[in-house]
Structure formats: C-alpha cells, structure tokens
Amino acid sequence: MPRIALCQLTSGTDPAANLDLVREWTARAAADGARVVVFPEAAMAAFGVPLGPLAEPVDGPWATAVSEVAAEHDVLIVAGMFTPAGDRVRNTLLITGLGEHRGYDKIHLYDAFGFKESDTVAPGESTATVTVDGTVLGLATCYDVRFPSLFQKLAEEGAAAVLLPASWGAGKGKREQWELLVRARALDSGSWVLACDQADPAVTGVPVNPKAPTGIGYSLVADPFGRIHAQLGAAADLLITDIDPALSQASRTATAVLPNRRL
C-alpha cells in the first residue's frame, strides 16, 4: 500500500530550474513518507516553447539527475519530460528510482481544442506499469484520460492504480471535464486514478505561453468507485495520499465492467 505524493507545481522553460523544483518537492514528499512522487506532464519544461532543443534521452543529464534525487530519498519519481524522436520529440514520463529507470511515451496526442501536439510530438505505442511495494501502478499522460480502453488495458495488466501526470489546457468547461474524466476512468477500470496537473500559472505567477496547455491545477485522486478521495485547488500544492489496492478488486467485482465487456 504505497503512499503517493502529487506535486502540483508550475514548470518554467528552464530545465535546470525545474530540476531544482524536483529536488525541493521530492524532499518534502519523502519527509512525509511518500514512496512514489509524481510530477506533472512537462515537468522538465513547460509547453509553449520549442521542444526539440530541450529533448534528452532517458539516460541524458536531466533524467540522470532526477534518478539521483530518487536514490537519495529512496522513492520512485514519475516526471514528465521530452525525449528525441527524429524531427519531433516524444512526450515521455520518466519512471526512475527503486531499481527502475525508463520511460512511458504518451500514446494519445492532444490534437484537440485548437492545439496540434502531433506537429511536434511523436506518439508512443506501448503501455507501461511499475510495481512498488507489491502494488502495480499504471502510467498515463493527460489526454490519455479521454480513452477508457487504455485504463481498462492497464487494469487487465494488473494495475490497481494509474498515475496520470498532466498539463491540462484551460478553457470553458475544461475543469469540469478534467474532474469528470478522472472519476470516470477510475470507475470504468476499477482503479485508483491519481491525476497530477500543473498548477494554474495565473495563480502561481509563472509566465507561460497563453496559447499552450499549461495547467489549471485541481489535481485529484479518484477511488475505484469514481469518488473523489482528495483534491487540490488551483495553486501550487502538495497532495499526499495512501491508497488501498483491495478497493480496486472490490470495485471490479461489484461493477463487473472488465469481464462483461462485449466490444
């Protein structure tokens, strides 16, 4: 039953400065007993700037430095970064610490609401899970939350919970969609969903490109019955929660949505 921390912060455009944030927030989370420390999508660098010059492989200096932070505090860190992919990049979740060091590449790209992520980002193709203290955790990124099949596939692969870093786009109705989608994916997969968004830059005072999806805050944890277990506001904040994997099995038994699927 791992204790999980969601670090709702606002990334800037400088990877070195963002690395300092990872160090600071990981230390805070570990001091409160977290075994898994989750940062938002684009934690390495905010959207709205050219990503190609910033991209590094998962064995590059930025990810290596994050792995050292994870080792120092004996935690697993999940943090959004960008890795090279030819003339584009991949939107990657770095998974590092507790004997792990690899990435999950975002499968579903945000070609929606007037944004065209696929112009600069290549899609991933494979799901990813990681086991911490006997609990299997699935990985998903932001726009992935609109696709129930991914969360159900992760459940079938044994995940009791899904970590969902995001940099959610602002706009009319978008907060309501964020909360609804997180809760729905929890219910229709019988999984905990721990959704860590970028804090709202308007509240944190960090200048960002207003045309890019740079977060609204309201990170939340939904339990496997779709109930809100914990939630933050718009400002930078730290959410630490304990999850009970047994509740995932209870939800799946009650709803039977996984075995009863016909399509």
GROMACS .gro file of C-alpha atoms in nm:
model
  263
    1MET     CA    1   0.000   0.000   0.000
    2PRO     CA    2   0.235   0.276  -0.119
    3ARG     CA    3   0.199   0.636  -0.005
    4ILE     CA    4   0.187   0.858  -0.313
    5ALA     CA    5   0.261   1.230  -0.345
    6LEU     CA    6   0.126   1.454  -0.621
    7CYS     CA    7   0.346   1.761  -0.672
    8GLN     CA    8   0.122   2.027  -0.826
    9LEU     CA    9   0.367   2.292  -0.939
   10THR     CA   10   0.415   2.518  -1.242
   11SER     CA   11   0.712   2.435  -1.462
   12GLY     CA   12   0.906   2.710  -1.631
   13THR     CA   13   1.103   2.695  -1.954
   14ASP     CA   14   1.444   2.623  -1.797
   15PRO     CA   15   1.508   2.251  -1.732
   16ALA     CA   16   1.778   2.332  -1.475
   17ALA     CA   17   1.540   2.546  -1.271
   18ASN     CA   18   1.273   2.278  -1.299
   19LEU     CA   19   1.524   2.020  -1.175
   20ASP     CA   20   1.566   2.232  -0.864
   21LEU     CA   21   1.189   2.213  -0.816
   22VAL     CA   22   1.206   1.833  -0.845
   23ARG     CA   23   1.473   1.824  -0.576
   24GLU     CA   24   1.278   2.054  -0.344
   25TRP     CA   25   0.938   1.888  -0.381
   26THR     CA   26   1.076   1.534  -0.362
   27ALA     CA   27   1.245   1.614  -0.032
   28ARG     CA   28   0.914   1.749   0.103
   29ALA     CA   29   0.720   1.446  -0.015
   30ALA     CA   30   0.973   1.196   0.118
   31ALA     CA   31   0.974   1.370   0.455
   32ASP     CA   32   0.601   1.293   0.473
   33GLY     CA   33   0.661   0.926   0.399
   34ALA     CA   34   0.586   0.914   0.026
   35ARG     CA   35   0.723   0.615  -0.165
   36VAL     CA   36   0.606   0.743  -0.504
   37VAL     CA   37   0.648   1.109  -0.601
   38VAL     CA   38   0.456   1.223  -0.907
   39PHE     CA   39   0.525   1.542  -1.103
   40PRO     CA   40   0.313   1.683  -1.385
   41GLU     CA   41   0.347   1.632  -1.757
   42ALA     CA   42   0.609   1.873  -1.897
   43ALA     CA   43   0.785   1.895  -1.561
   44MET     CA   44   1.116   1.921  -1.747
   45ALA     CA   45   0.998   2.225  -1.945
   46ALA     CA   46   0.661   2.388  -1.997
   47PHE     CA   47   0.471   2.368  -2.322
   48GLY     CA   48   0.478   2.676  -2.543
   49VAL     CA   49   0.850   2.677  -2.627
   50PRO     CA   50   1.042   2.481  -2.895
   51LEU     CA   51   1.076   2.131  -2.753
   52GLY     CA   52   1.336   1.985  -2.989
   53PRO     CA   53   1.634   2.174  -2.845
   54LEU     CA   54   1.533   2.070  -2.491
   55ALA     CA   55   1.476   1.699  -2.555
   56GLU     CA   56   1.713   1.450  -2.394
   57PRO     CA   57   1.714   1.069  -2.378
   58VAL     CA   58   1.620   0.898  -2.053
   59ASP     CA   59   1.990   0.831  -1.994
   60GLY     CA   60   2.072   1.200  -2.052
   61PRO     CA   61   2.180   1.452  -1.786
   62TRP     CA   62   1.834   1.575  -1.680
   63ALA     CA   63   1.686   1.230  -1.626
   64THR     CA   64   2.007   1.108  -1.464
   65ALA     CA   65   1.993   1.394  -1.217
   66VAL     CA   66   1.631   1.306  -1.134
   67SER     CA   67   1.737   0.944  -1.077
   68GLU     CA   68   1.994   1.066  -0.827
   69VAL     CA   69   1.723   1.257  -0.641
   70ALA     CA   70   1.509   0.943  -0.632
   71ALA     CA   71   1.801   0.738  -0.500
   72GLU     CA   72   1.881   0.995  -0.233
   73HIS     CA   73   1.529   0.974  -0.092
   74ASP     CA   74   1.461   0.605  -0.172
   75VAL     CA   75   1.148   0.683  -0.374
   76LEU     CA   76   1.010   0.627  -0.721
   77ILE     CA   77   0.977   0.952  -0.918
   78VAL     CA   78   0.747   0.994  -1.216
   79ALA     CA   79   0.801   1.319  -1.405
   80GLY     CA   80   0.711   1.449  -1.749
   81MET     CA   81   0.997   1.520  -1.990
   82PHE     CA   82   1.067   1.524  -2.364
   83THR     CA   83   1.289   1.273  -2.542
   84PRO     CA   84   1.422   1.283  -2.901
   85ALA     CA   85   1.222   1.126  -3.186
   86GLY     CA   86   1.376   1.226  -3.518
   87ASP     CA   87   1.243   1.565  -3.627
   88ARG     CA   88   0.989   1.554  -3.341
   89VAL     CA   89   1.008   1.458  -2.974
   90ARG     CA   90   0.825   1.212  -2.755
   91ASN     CA   91   0.619   1.324  -2.458
   92THR     CA   92   0.773   1.092  -2.201
   93LEU     CA   93   0.705   1.011  -1.839
   94LEU     CA   94   1.036   0.937  -1.671
   95ILE     CA   95   0.999   0.647  -1.426
   96THR     CA   96   1.304   0.634  -1.201
   97GLY     CA   97   1.408   0.506  -0.860
   98LEU     CA   98   1.363   0.185  -0.659
   99GLY     CA   99   1.557  -0.005  -0.925
  100GLU     CA  100   1.369   0.147  -1.222
  101HIS     CA  101   1.488   0.386  -1.491
  102ARG     CA  102   1.281   0.400  -1.808
  103GLY     CA  103   1.005   0.595  -1.977
  104TYR     CA  104   0.642   0.580  -2.086
  105ASP     CA  105   0.573   0.766  -2.411
  106LYS     CA  106   0.232   0.932  -2.431
  107ILE     CA  107   0.013   0.729  -2.667
  108HIS     CA  108  -0.273   0.970  -2.739
  109LEU     CA  109  -0.162   1.312  -2.862
  110TYR     CA  110  -0.351   1.633  -2.794
  111ASP     CA  111  -0.481   1.721  -3.140
  112ALA     CA  112  -0.788   1.888  -2.993
  113PHE     CA  113  -0.929   2.222  -2.878
  114GLY     CA  114  -0.722   2.402  -3.143
  115PHE     CA  115  -0.389   2.251  -3.033
  116LYS     CA  116  -0.188   2.015  -3.256
  117GLU     CA  117   0.054   1.820  -3.039
  118SER     CA  118   0.136   1.576  -3.320
  119ASP     CA  119   0.306   1.856  -3.517
  120THR     CA  120   0.598   1.838  -3.274
  121VAL     CA  121   0.543   1.514  -3.079
  122ALA     CA  122   0.554   1.153  -3.199
  123PRO     CA  123   0.310   0.910  -3.030
  124GLY     CA  124   0.411   0.622  -2.809
  125GLU     CA  125   0.289   0.271  -2.877
  126SER     CA  126   0.327   0.069  -2.557
  127THR     CA  127   0.162   0.069  -2.217
  128ALA     CA  128   0.371   0.080  -1.901
  129THR     CA  129   0.333  -0.039  -1.543
  130VAL     CA  130   0.564  -0.036  -1.243
  131THR     CA  131   0.540  -0.228  -0.916
  132VAL     CA  132   0.606  -0.053  -0.585
  133ASP     CA  133   0.582  -0.241  -0.255
  134GLY     CA  134   0.374  -0.512  -0.422
  135THR     CA  135   0.125  -0.273  -0.585
  136VAL     CA  136   0.114  -0.243  -0.965
  137LEU     CA  137   0.081   0.114  -1.091
  138GLY     CA  138  -0.012   0.200  -1.450
  139LEU     CA  139   0.105   0.510  -1.635
  140ALA     CA  140  -0.094   0.753  -1.849
  141THR     CA  141  -0.047   1.114  -1.956
  142CYS     CA  142  -0.301   1.397  -1.976
  143TYR     CA  143  -0.504   1.348  -2.299
  144ASP     CA  144  -0.478   0.971  -2.246
  145VAL     CA  145  -0.754   1.020  -1.987
  146ARG     CA  146  -1.013   1.054  -2.265
  147PHE     CA  147  -0.960   0.693  -2.375
  148PRO     CA  148  -1.120   0.431  -2.146
  149SER     CA  149  -0.961   0.137  -2.327
  150LEU     CA  150  -0.612   0.237  -2.209
  151PHE     CA  151  -0.717   0.236  -1.844
  152GLN     CA  152  -0.901  -0.094  -1.884
  153LYS     CA  153  -0.594  -0.245  -2.052
  154LEU     CA  154  -0.377  -0.129  -1.761
  155ALA     CA  155  -0.626  -0.289  -1.522
  156GLU     CA  156  -0.601  -0.615  -1.715
  157GLU     CA  157  -0.222  -0.589  -1.683
  158GLY     CA  158  -0.265  -0.586  -1.306
  159ALA     CA  159  -0.265  -0.216  -1.223
  160ALA     CA  160  -0.457  -0.129  -0.908
  161ALA     CA  161  -0.391   0.240  -0.969
  162VAL     CA  162  -0.296   0.469  -1.258
  163LEU     CA  163  -0.064   0.767  -1.222
  164LEU     CA  164  -0.180   1.046  -1.454
  165PRO     CA  165   0.055   1.345  -1.488
  166ALA     CA  166  -0.100   1.627  -1.691
  167SER     CA  167  -0.062   1.980  -1.820
  168TRP     CA  168  -0.431   2.038  -1.877
  169GLY     CA  169  -0.545   2.307  -2.118
  170ALA     CA  170  -0.754   2.586  -1.973
  171GLY     CA  171  -1.088   2.695  -2.119
  172LYS     CA  172  -1.462   2.695  -2.070
  173GLY     CA  173  -1.575   2.372  -1.910
  174LYS     CA  174  -1.226   2.223  -1.902
  175ARG     CA  175  -1.206   2.192  -1.522
  176GLU     CA  176  -1.539   2.009  -1.519
  177GLN     CA  177  -1.417   1.775  -1.795
  178TRP     CA  178  -1.093   1.710  -1.607
  179GLU     CA  179  -1.270   1.603  -1.291
  180LEU     CA  180  -1.537   1.404  -1.476
  181LEU     CA  181  -1.285   1.216  -1.689
  182VAL     CA  182  -1.058   1.124  -1.398
  183ARG     CA  183  -1.353   0.992  -1.199
  184ALA     CA  184  -1.497   0.807  -1.498
  185ARG     CA  185  -1.169   0.634  -1.581
  186ALA     CA  186  -1.141   0.526  -1.218
  187LEU     CA  187  -1.490   0.378  -1.222
  188ASP     CA  188  -1.479   0.212  -1.562
  189SER     CA  189  -1.145   0.045  -1.492
  190GLY     CA  190  -1.192  -0.019  -1.121
  191SER     CA  191  -0.866   0.162  -1.050
  192TRP     CA  192  -0.740   0.440  -0.832
  193VAL     CA  193  -0.653   0.733  -1.059
  194LEU     CA  194  -0.401   0.980  -0.921
  195ALA     CA  195  -0.407   1.283  -1.150
  196CYS     CA  196  -0.127   1.537  -1.105
  197ASP     CA  197  -0.177   1.856  -1.306
  198GLN     CA  198   0.041   2.161  -1.347
  199ALA     CA  199  -0.072   2.435  -1.109
  200ASP     CA  200  -0.252   2.729  -1.267
  201PRO     CA  201   0.019   2.974  -1.384
  202ALA     CA  202  -0.220   3.266  -1.327
  203VAL     CA  203  -0.218   3.176  -0.957
  204THR     CA  204   0.148   3.079  -0.922
  205GLY     CA  205   0.269   3.386  -1.114
  206VAL     CA  206   0.489   3.194  -1.358
  207PRO     CA  207   0.482   3.344  -1.709
  208VAL     CA  208   0.387   3.092  -1.977
  209ASN     CA  209   0.266   3.092  -2.336
  210PRO     CA  210  -0.111   3.165  -2.307
  211LYS     CA  211  -0.182   2.960  -2.621
  212ALA     CA  212  -0.028   2.641  -2.479
  213PRO     CA  213  -0.187   2.389  -2.240
  214THR     CA  214  -0.006   2.480  -1.920
  215GLY     CA  215  -0.230   2.355  -1.642
  216ILE     CA  216  -0.528   2.455  -1.432
  217GLY     CA  217  -0.442   2.282  -1.103
  218TYR     CA  218  -0.713   2.079  -0.927
  219SER     CA  219  -0.505   1.762  -0.908
  220LEU     CA  220  -0.719   1.486  -0.765
  221VAL     CA  221  -0.729   1.128  -0.651
  222ALA     CA  222  -1.034   0.926  -0.754
  223ASP     CA  223  -1.101   0.592  -0.589
  224PRO     CA  224  -1.203   0.281  -0.789
  225PHE     CA  225  -1.572   0.361  -0.739
  226GLY     CA  226  -1.526   0.703  -0.901
  227ARG     CA  227  -1.543   0.902  -0.579
  228ILE     CA  228  -1.310   1.196  -0.513
  229HIS     CA  229  -1.074   1.080  -0.241
  230ALA     CA  230  -0.865   1.400  -0.226
  231GLN     CA  231  -0.823   1.716  -0.434
  232LEU     CA  232  -0.619   2.035  -0.450
  233GLY     CA  233  -0.714   2.384  -0.563
  234ALA     CA  234  -0.557   2.589  -0.842
  235ALA     CA  235  -0.239   2.699  -0.663
  236ALA     CA  236   0.089   2.513  -0.622
  237ASP     CA  237   0.043   2.249  -0.353
  238LEU     CA  238   0.143   1.900  -0.241
  239LEU     CA  239  -0.111   1.618  -0.206
  240ILE     CA  240  -0.004   1.306  -0.019
  241THR     CA  241  -0.236   1.008  -0.001
  242ASP     CA  242  -0.245   0.641   0.086
  243ILE     CA  243  -0.427   0.405  -0.149
  244ASP     CA  244  -0.583   0.068  -0.072
  245PRO     CA  245  -0.533  -0.176  -0.365
  246ALA     CA  246  -0.803  -0.405  -0.224
  247LEU     CA  247  -1.063  -0.142  -0.313
  248SER     CA  248  -0.975  -0.190  -0.681
  249GLN     CA  249  -1.072  -0.554  -0.668
  250ALA     CA  250  -1.388  -0.471  -0.475
  251SER     CA  251  -1.492  -0.224  -0.747
  252ARG     CA  252  -1.417  -0.467  -1.029
  253THR     CA  253  -1.616  -0.739  -0.859
  254ALA     CA  254  -1.910  -0.508  -0.797
  255THR     CA  255  -1.934  -0.346  -1.141
  256ALA     CA  256  -1.800  -0.641  -1.347
  257VAL     CA  257  -1.717  -0.395  -1.627
  258LEU     CA  258  -1.398  -0.575  -1.724
  259PRO     CA  259  -1.532  -0.932  -1.765
  260ASN     CA  260  -1.867  -0.814  -1.905
  261ARG     CA  261  -1.726  -0.607  -2.194
  262ARG     CA  262  -1.856  -0.721  -2.532
  263LEU     CA  263  -1.666  -0.484  -2.763
   0.00000   0.00000   0.00000
